[in-house]
Amino acid sequence: DGGITQSPKYLFRKEGQNVTLSCEQNLNHDAMYWYRQDPGQGLRLIYYSQIVNDFQKGDIAEGYSVSREKKESFPLTVTSAQKNPTAFYLCASSMSSGGGYTQYFGPGTRLTVL
Amino acid sequence: GENVEQHPSTLSVQEGDSAVIKCTYSDSASNYFPWYKQELGKGPQLIIDIRSNVGEKKDQRIAVTLNKTAKHFSLHITETQPEDSAVYFCAASNRNAGGTSYGKLTFGQGTILTVHP
């Protein structure tokens, strides 16, 4: 059963704590992405990775960090430097990072800062 | 960079009616336009996409039209059903962009579609 998995589905964090969101894909895709979704807004790109051991900042990278040590995995860390981290986080992947390749999304992780 | 505007933000129709959602984009180099459907608490799912070398594409009850001169594209859903109720997002990217402009998808703000039985 191919696809993208994200865990956990719900995550609660105290202020000042770092937290890591998991994203795994078994689609053999080269490119992976992290988006943030807030109510009433479109998806905003946090980070993306075109290939293993390489990643670039998106539009709202401040307060976030990523790693891409394996093709299948692209974890996102929300650091204490992120001022307003409560949001719905979506991971996606595509065969290649070139434009025109369909991005497939995972089910998302809802992060709430207490 | 690219900017995508989507209208309306909410749309309410009766079952069986048609629904139309419109998006405008700013970058004339954009040439790939996907539409995503997002159900509550789930990730977006691609429902249809169009490339700039065609003006219209259909898939059963769903169609997308593209006007490159006016820089807008629209999603048309005919014979709507309650299960069509969801948030719909349009997006745009440049398939030929390379390097740091790799082909980034820029999303519209979303349209909440409600289909009443």
Tab-separated table of N, CA, C and O in Angstrom, chain B residues 9-95:
chain	number	residue	atom	x	y	z
B	9	SER	N	-14.617	32.637	-1.641
B	9	SER	CA	-14.052	31.957	-0.474
B	9	SER	C	-15.027	30.912	0.053
B	9	SER	O	-14.600	29.905	0.637
B	10	THR	N	-16.322	31.131	-0.123
B	10	THR	CA	-17.333	30.131	0.225
B	10	THR	C	-18.351	30.065	-0.903
B	10	THR	O	-18.639	31.065	-1.565
B	11	LEU	N	-18.894	28.863	-1.110
B	11	LEU	CA	-19.857	28.642	-2.180
B	11	LEU	C	-20.864	27.607	-1.704
B	11	LEU	O	-20.478	26.511	-1.286
B	12	SER	N	-22.142	27.963	-1.767
B	12	SER	CA	-23.198	27.071	-1.322
B	12	SER	C	-24.125	26.809	-2.495
B	12	SER	O	-24.606	27.751	-3.131
B	13	VAL	N	-24.374	25.530	-2.812
B	13	VAL	CA	-25.242	25.163	-3.929
B	13	VAL	C	-26.174	24.052	-3.506
B	13	VAL	O	-25.927	23.352	-2.516
B	14	GLN	N	-27.239	23.886	-4.300
B	14	GLN	CA	-28.158	22.776	-4.085
B	14	GLN	C	-27.660	21.567	-4.886
B	14	GLN	O	-27.065	21.705	-5.953
B	15	GLU	N	-27.922	20.415	-4.343
B	15	GLU	CA	-27.544	19.173	-5.024
B	15	GLU	C	-28.082	19.182	-6.455
B	15	GLU	O	-29.246	19.520	-6.696
B	16	GLY	N	-27.225	18.844	-7.398
B	16	GLY	CA	-27.617	18.822	-8.800
B	16	GLY	C	-27.230	20.072	-9.564
B	16	GLY	O	-27.150	20.055	-10.802
B	17	ASP	N	-27.002	21.168	-8.837
B	17	ASP	CA	-26.573	22.403	-9.486
B	17	ASP	C	-25.091	22.306	-9.862
B	17	ASP	O	-24.383	21.386	-9.451
B	18	SER	N	-24.634	23.300	-10.614
B	18	SER	CA	-23.219	23.394	-10.968
B	18	SER	C	-22.504	24.354	-10.027
B	18	SER	O	-23.118	25.260	-9.462
B	19	ALA	N	-21.217	24.140	-9.882
B	19	ALA	CA	-20.382	25.026	-9.061
B	19	ALA	C	-19.163	25.445	-9.869
B	19	ALA	O	-18.581	24.626	-10.590
B	20	VAL	N	-18.813	26.717	-9.753
B	20	VAL	CA	-17.662	27.245	-10.479
B	20	VAL	C	-16.760	28.008	-9.510
B	20	VAL	O	-17.229	28.867	-8.760
B	21	ILE	N	-15.495	27.688	-9.527
B	21	ILE	CA	-14.493	28.370	-8.701
B	21	ILE	C	-13.430	28.944	-9.630
B	21	ILE	O	-12.968	28.251	-10.537
B	22	LYS	N	-13.070	30.208	-9.388
B	22	LYS	CA	-12.152	30.883	-10.294
B	22	LYS	C	-10.855	31.282	-9.599
B	22	LYS	O	-10.857	31.669	-8.424
B	23	CYS	N	-9.761	31.201	-10.354
B	23	CYS	CA	-8.459	31.619	-9.845
B	23	CYS	C	-7.756	32.479	-10.889
B	23	CYS	O	-7.857	32.212	-12.091
B	24	THR	N	-7.074	33.495	-10.405
B	24	THR	CA	-6.222	34.308	-11.273
B	24	THR	C	-4.785	34.200	-10.786
B	24	THR	O	-4.544	34.009	-9.590
B	25	TYR	N	-3.847	34.290	-11.712
B	25	TYR	CA	-2.438	34.210	-11.355
B	25	TYR	C	-1.694	35.387	-11.953
B	25	TYR	O	-2.162	36.023	-12.890
B	26	SER	N	-0.528	35.667	-11.419
B	26	SER	CA	0.182	36.878	-11.827
B	26	SER	C	1.382	36.606	-12.740
B	26	SER	O	1.742	37.477	-13.547
B	27	ASP	N	2.002	35.444	-12.629
B	27	ASP	CA	3.225	35.161	-13.377
B	27	ASP	C	2.893	34.527	-14.734
B	27	ASP	O	2.406	33.392	-14.789
B	28	SER	N	3.154	35.240	-15.799
B	28	SER	CA	2.832	34.736	-17.129
B	28	SER	C	3.646	33.493	-17.498
B	28	SER	O	3.311	32.786	-18.447
B	29	ALA	N	4.719	33.201	-16.746
B	29	ALA	CA	5.528	32.003	-17.001
B	29	ALA	C	4.888	30.741	-16.422
B	29	ALA	O	5.308	29.627	-16.743
B	30	SER	N	3.880	30.880	-15.579
B	30	SER	CA	3.226	29.699	-15.002
B	30	SER	C	2.548	28.900	-16.098
B	30	SER	O	1.910	29.456	-17.003
B	31	ASN	N	2.703	27.591	-16.035
B	31	ASN	CA	2.157	26.756	-17.103
B	31	ASN	C	1.612	25.426	-16.613
B	31	ASN	O	1.341	24.515	-17.399
B	32	TYR	N	1.470	25.285	-15.310
B	32	TYR	CA	0.890	24.054	-14.751
B	32	TYR	C	-0.072	24.466	-13.651
B	32	TYR	O	0.310	25.215	-12.734
B	33	PHE	N	-1.340	23.965	-13.720
B	33	PHE	CA	-2.391	24.454	-12.830
B	33	PHE	C	-3.187	23.265	-12.274
B	33	PHE	O	-4.136	22.793	-12.913
B	34	PRO	N	-2.837	22.796	-11.082
B	34	PRO	CA	-3.592	21.695	-10.474
B	34	PRO	C	-4.693	22.219	-9.559
B	34	PRO	O	-4.624	23.335	-9.045
B	35	TRP	N	-5.704	21.376	-9.349
B	35	TRP	CA	-6.771	21.635	-8.394
B	35	TRP	C	-6.779	20.501	-7.373
B	35	TRP	O	-6.697	19.326	-7.742
B	36	TYR	N	-6.904	20.901	-6.098
B	36	TYR	CA	-6.929	19.923	-5.021
B	36	TYR	C	-8.234	20.028	-4.248
B	36	TYR	O	-8.784	21.110	-4.082
B	37	LYS	N	-8.697	18.888	-3.748
B	37	LYS	CA	-9.871	18.812	-2.882
B	37	LYS	C	-9.402	18.362	-1.507
B	37	LYS	O	-8.656	17.376	-1.389
B	38	GLN	N	-9.817	19.084	-0.475
B	38	GLN	CA	-9.420	18.725	0.875
B	38	GLN	C	-10.648	18.531	1.743
B	38	GLN	O	-11.415	19.462	1.971
B	39	GLU	N	-10.826	17.335	2.234
B	39	GLU	CA	-11.904	17.042	3.160
B	39	GLU	C	-11.437	17.330	4.582
B	39	GLU	O	-10.239	17.359	4.865
B	40	LEU	N	-12.377	17.519	5.463
B	40	LEU	CA	-12.080	17.959	6.820
B	40	LEU	C	-11.092	17.035	7.517
B	40	LEU	O	-11.304	15.822	7.571
B	41	GLY	N	-10.002	17.599	8.008
B	41	GLY	CA	-9.015	16.837	8.759
B	41	GLY	C	-8.111	15.949	7.936
B	41	GLY	O	-7.368	15.126	8.480
B	42	LYS	N	-8.154	16.108	6.607
B	42	LYS	CA	-7.336	15.273	5.732
B	42	LYS	C	-6.404	16.114	4.878
B	42	LYS	O	-6.528	17.328	4.819
B	43	GLY	N	-5.476	15.440	4.206
B	43	GLY	CA	-4.598	16.141	3.298
B	43	GLY	C	-5.280	16.395	1.957
B	43	GLY	O	-6.223	15.695	1.582
B	44	PRO	N	-4.831	17.406	1.204
B	44	PRO	CA	-5.410	17.679	-0.108
B	44	PRO	C	-5.172	16.522	-1.085
B	44	PRO	O	-4.134	15.856	-1.027
B	45	GLN	N	-6.125	16.332	-1.973
B	45	GLN	CA	-6.015	15.289	-2.987
B	45	GLN	C	-6.202	15.915	-4.355
B	45	GLN	O	-7.165	16.651	-4.585
B	46	LEU	N	-5.296	15.615	-5.281
B	46	LEU	CA	-5.403	16.147	-6.630
B	46	LEU	C	-6.653	15.604	-7.307
B	46	LEU	O	-6.915	14.401	-7.300
B	47	ILE	N	-7.462	16.503	-7.892
B	47	ILE	CA	-8.653	16.047	-8.601
B	47	ILE	C	-8.539	16.255	-10.107
B	47	ILE	O	-9.133	15.500	-10.882
B	48	ILE	N	-7.824	17.264	-10.530
B	48	ILE	CA	-7.622	17.512	-11.948
B	48	ILE	C	-6.514	18.543	-12.102
B	48	ILE	O	-6.268	19.337	-11.190
B	49	ASP	N	-5.827	18.504	-13.227
B	49	ASP	CA	-4.815	19.517	-13.501
B	49	ASP	C	-4.812	19.838	-14.988
B	49	ASP	O	-5.368	19.093	-15.806
B	50	ILE	N	-4.231	20.963	-15.340
B	50	ILE	CA	-4.181	21.371	-16.736
B	50	ILE	C	-2.839	22.034	-17.015
B	50	ILE	O	-2.281	22.709	-16.145
B	51	ARG	N	-2.339	21.806	-18.204
B	51	ARG	CA	-1.102	22.428	-18.631
B	51	ARG	C	-1.405	23.465	-19.677
B	51	ARG	O	-2.440	23.411	-20.337
B	52	SER	N	-0.499	24.395	-19.873
B	52	SER	CA	-0.827	25.594	-20.645
B	52	SER	C	-0.985	25.339	-22.132
B	52	SER	O	-1.390	26.236	-22.852
B	53	ASN	N	-0.709	24.140	-22.583
B	53	ASN	CA	-0.865	23.887	-24.010
B	53	ASN	C	-2.283	23.446	-24.368
B	53	ASN	O	-2.568	23.143	-25.527
B	54	VAL	N	-3.160	23.403	-23.360
B	54	VAL	CA	-4.562	23.075	-23.618
B	54	VAL	C	-5.449	24.121	-22.936
B	54	VAL	O	-5.035	24.758	-21.977
B	55	GLY	N	-6.661	24.300	-23.454
B	55	GLY	CA	-7.550	25.297	-22.887
B	55	GLY	C	-8.605	24.717	-21.965
B	55	GLY	O	-9.171	25.436	-21.152
B	56	GLU	N	-8.850	23.399	-22.082
B	56	GLU	CA	-9.893	22.787	-21.274
B	56	GLU	C	-9.583	21.311	-21.096
B	56	GLU	O	-9.030	20.655	-21.979
B	57	LYS	N	-9.953	20.797	-19.943
B	57	LYS	CA	-9.773	19.379	-19.648
B	57	LYS	C	-10.951	18.910	-18.832
B	57	LYS	O	-11.388	19.614	-17.913
B	58	LYS	N	-11.497	17.732	-19.164
B	58	LYS	CA	-12.655	17.201	-18.445
B	58	LYS	C	-12.359	15.825	-17.878
B	58	LYS	O	-11.613	15.042	-18.453
B	59	ASP	N	-12.989	15.564	-16.737
B	59	ASP	CA	-12.922	14.238	-16.139
B	59	ASP	C	-14.261	13.999	-15.457
B	59	ASP	O	-14.486	14.431	-14.342
B	60	GLN	N	-15.159	13.332	-16.157
B	60	GLN	CA	-16.506	13.046	-15.665
B	60	GLN	C	-17.218	14.350	-15.325
B	60	GLN	O	-17.472	15.160	-16.218
B	61	ARG	N	-17.553	14.587	-14.061
B	61	ARG	CA	-18.321	15.783	-13.702
B	61	ARG	C	-17.427	17.008	-13.455
B	61	ARG	O	-17.918	18.085	-13.146
B	62	ILE	N	-16.151	16.845	-13.583
B	62	ILE	CA	-15.214	17.930	-13.274
B	62	ILE	C	-14.529	18.405	-14.554
B	62	ILE	O	-14.135	17.577	-15.399
B	63	ALA	N	-14.398	19.710	-14.689
B	63	ALA	CA	-13.688	20.285	-15.833
B	63	ALA	C	-12.878	21.483	-15.356
B	63	ALA	O	-13.236	22.144	-14.372
B	64	VAL	N	-11.803	21.743	-16.034
B	64	VAL	CA	-10.996	22.933	-15.757
B	64	VAL	C	-10.770	23.660	-17.077
B	64	VAL	O	-10.531	23.026	-18.112
B	65	THR	N	-10.913	24.982	-17.052
B	65	THR	CA	-10.650	25.802	-18.223
B	65	THR	C	-9.525	26.767	-17.910
B	65	THR	O	-9.349	27.200	-16.769
B	66	LEU	N	-8.765	27.103	-18.923
B	66	LEU	CA	-7.606	27.988	-18.764
B	66	LEU	C	-7.628	29.070	-19.826
B	66	LEU	O	-7.789	28.782	-21.016
B	67	ASN	N	-7.463	30.313	-19.390
B	67	ASN	CA	-7.347	31.453	-20.298
B	67	ASN	C	-5.998	32.108	-20.007
B	67	ASN	O	-5.857	32.885	-19.068
B	68	LYS	N	-4.993	31.779	-20.821
B	68	LYS	CA	-3.641	32.278	-20.559
B	68	LYS	C	-3.521	33.782	-20.819
B	68	LYS	O	-2.758	34.470	-20.161
B	69	THR	N	-4.314	34.268	-21.744
B	69	THR	CA	-4.240	35.703	-22.051
B	69	THR	C	-4.694	36.521	-20.850
B	69	THR	O	-4.057	37.508	-20.470
B	70	ALA	N	-5.789	36.083	-20.248
B	70	ALA	CA	-6.329	36.788	-19.084
B	70	ALA	C	-5.691	36.311	-17.779
B	70	ALA	O	-5.947	36.873	-16.720
B	71	LYS	N	-4.907	35.265	-17.852
B	71	LYS	CA	-4.254	34.672	-16.673
B	71	LYS	C	-5.267	34.263	-15.620
B	71	LYS	O	-5.166	34.657	-14.438
B	72	HIS	N	-6.262	33.492	-16.047
B	72	HIS	CA	-7.157	32.897	-15.063
B	72	HIS	C	-7.579	31.509	-15.499
B	72	HIS	O	-7.534	31.158	-16.682
B	73	PHE	N	-7.927	30.705	-14.515
B	73	PHE	CA	-8.384	29.339	-14.759
B	73	PHE	C	-9.496	29.021	-13.769
B	73	PHE	O	-9.571	29.616	-12.686
B	74	SER	N	-10.387	28.127	-14.172
B	74	SER	CA	-11.597	27.858	-13.394
B	74	SER	C	-11.856	26.364	-13.270
B	74	SER	O	-11.540	25.593	-14.173
B	75	LEU	N	-12.460	26.005	-12.152
B	75	LEU	CA	-12.904	24.642	-11.898
B	75	LEU	C	-14.420	24.610	-12.019
B	75	LEU	O	-15.111	25.437	-11.421
B	76	HIS	N	-14.930	23.668	-12.794
B	76	HIS	CA	-16.368	23.523	-12.983
B	76	HIS	C	-16.778	22.132	-12.488
B	76	HIS	O	-16.211	21.127	-12.941
B	77	ILE	N	-17.739	22.087	-11.592
B	77	ILE	CA	-18.288	20.818	-11.130
B	77	ILE	C	-19.764	20.798	-11.504
B	77	ILE	O	-20.532	21.670	-11.095
B	78	THR	N	-20.169	19.827	-12.299
B	78	THR	CA	-21.571	19.716	-12.695
B	78	THR	C	-22.255	18.639	-11.861
B	78	THR	O	-21.607	17.774	-11.263
B	79	GLU	N	-23.596	18.738	-11.821
B	79	GLU	CA	-24.405	17.749	-11.090
B	79	GLU	C	-23.826	17.487	-9.699
B	79	GLU	O	-23.547	16.343	-9.327
B	80	THR	N	-23.667	18.545	-8.935
B	80	THR	CA	-23.011	18.418	-7.634
B	80	THR	C	-23.759	17.452	-6.712
B	80	THR	O	-24.990	17.316	-6.778
B	81	GLN	N	-22.967	16.809	-5.854
B	81	GLN	CA	-23.491	15.845	-4.884
B	81	GLN	C	-22.998	16.234	-3.495
B	81	GLN	O	-21.966	16.906	-3.374
B	82	PRO	N	-23.687	15.836	-2.445
B	82	PRO	CA	-23.249	16.195	-1.087
B	82	PRO	C	-21.799	15.808	-0.802
B	82	PRO	O	-21.092	16.519	-0.078
B	83	GLU	N	-21.337	14.718	-1.404
B	83	GLU	CA	-19.956	14.286	-1.160
B	83	GLU	C	-18.921	15.189	-1.853
B	83	GLU	O	-17.714	15.041	-1.630
B	84	ASP	N	-19.393	16.134	-2.661
B	84	ASP	CA	-18.478	17.125	-3.246
B	84	ASP	C	-18.140	18.219	-2.233
B	84	ASP	O	-17.232	19.018	-2.463
B	85	SER	N	-18.875	18.271	-1.133
B	85	SER	CA	-18.619	19.285	-0.106
B	85	SER	C	-17.222	19.114	0.461
B	85	SER	O	-16.864	18.028	0.946
B	86	ALA	N	-16.421	20.163	0.378
B	86	ALA	CA	-15.015	20.119	0.801
B	86	ALA	C	-14.411	21.501	0.569
B	86	ALA	O	-15.095	22.427	0.122
B	87	VAL	N	-13.121	21.629	0.858
B	87	VAL	CA	-12.375	22.839	0.507
B	87	VAL	C	-11.582	22.541	-0.759
B	87	VAL	O	-10.927	21.502	-0.852
B	88	TYR	N	-11.678	23.447	-1.721
B	88	TYR	CA	-10.988	23.270	-2.993
B	88	TYR	C	-9.885	24.329	-3.122
B	88	TYR	O	-10.115	25.510	-2.843
B	89	PHE	N	-8.705	23.887	-3.531
B	89	PHE	CA	-7.571	24.789	-3.717
B	89	PHE	C	-7.096	24.739	-5.158
B	89	PHE	O	-6.950	23.650	-5.739
B	90	CYS	N	-6.831	25.901	-5.722
B	90	CYS	CA	-6.133	25.953	-6.990
B	90	CYS	C	-4.657	26.243	-6.723
B	90	CYS	O	-4.294	26.687	-5.628
B	91	ALA	N	-3.819	25.991	-7.698
B	91	ALA	CA	-2.388	26.261	-7.558
B	91	ALA	C	-1.797	26.509	-8.939
B	91	ALA	O	-2.392	26.147	-9.966
B	92	ALA	N	-0.626	27.116	-8.952
B	92	ALA	CA	0.062	27.396	-10.209
B	92	ALA	C	1.552	27.189	-10.033
B	92	ALA	O	2.101	27.419	-8.947
B	93	SER	N	2.202	26.753	-11.100
B	93	SER	CA	3.661	26.644	-11.066
B	93	SER	C	4.211	26.763	-12.489
B	93	SER	O	3.480	26.655	-13.470
B	94	ASN	N	5.520	26.965	-12.540
B	94	ASN	CA	6.219	27.045	-13.813
B	94	ASN	C	6.980	25.742	-14.022
B	94	ASN	O	7.949	25.467	-13.335
B	95	ARG	N	6.514	24.937	-14.972
B	95	ARG	CA	7.122	23.629	-15.196
B	95	ARG	C	8.560	23.722	-15.660
B	95	ARG	O	9.325	22.774	-15.544
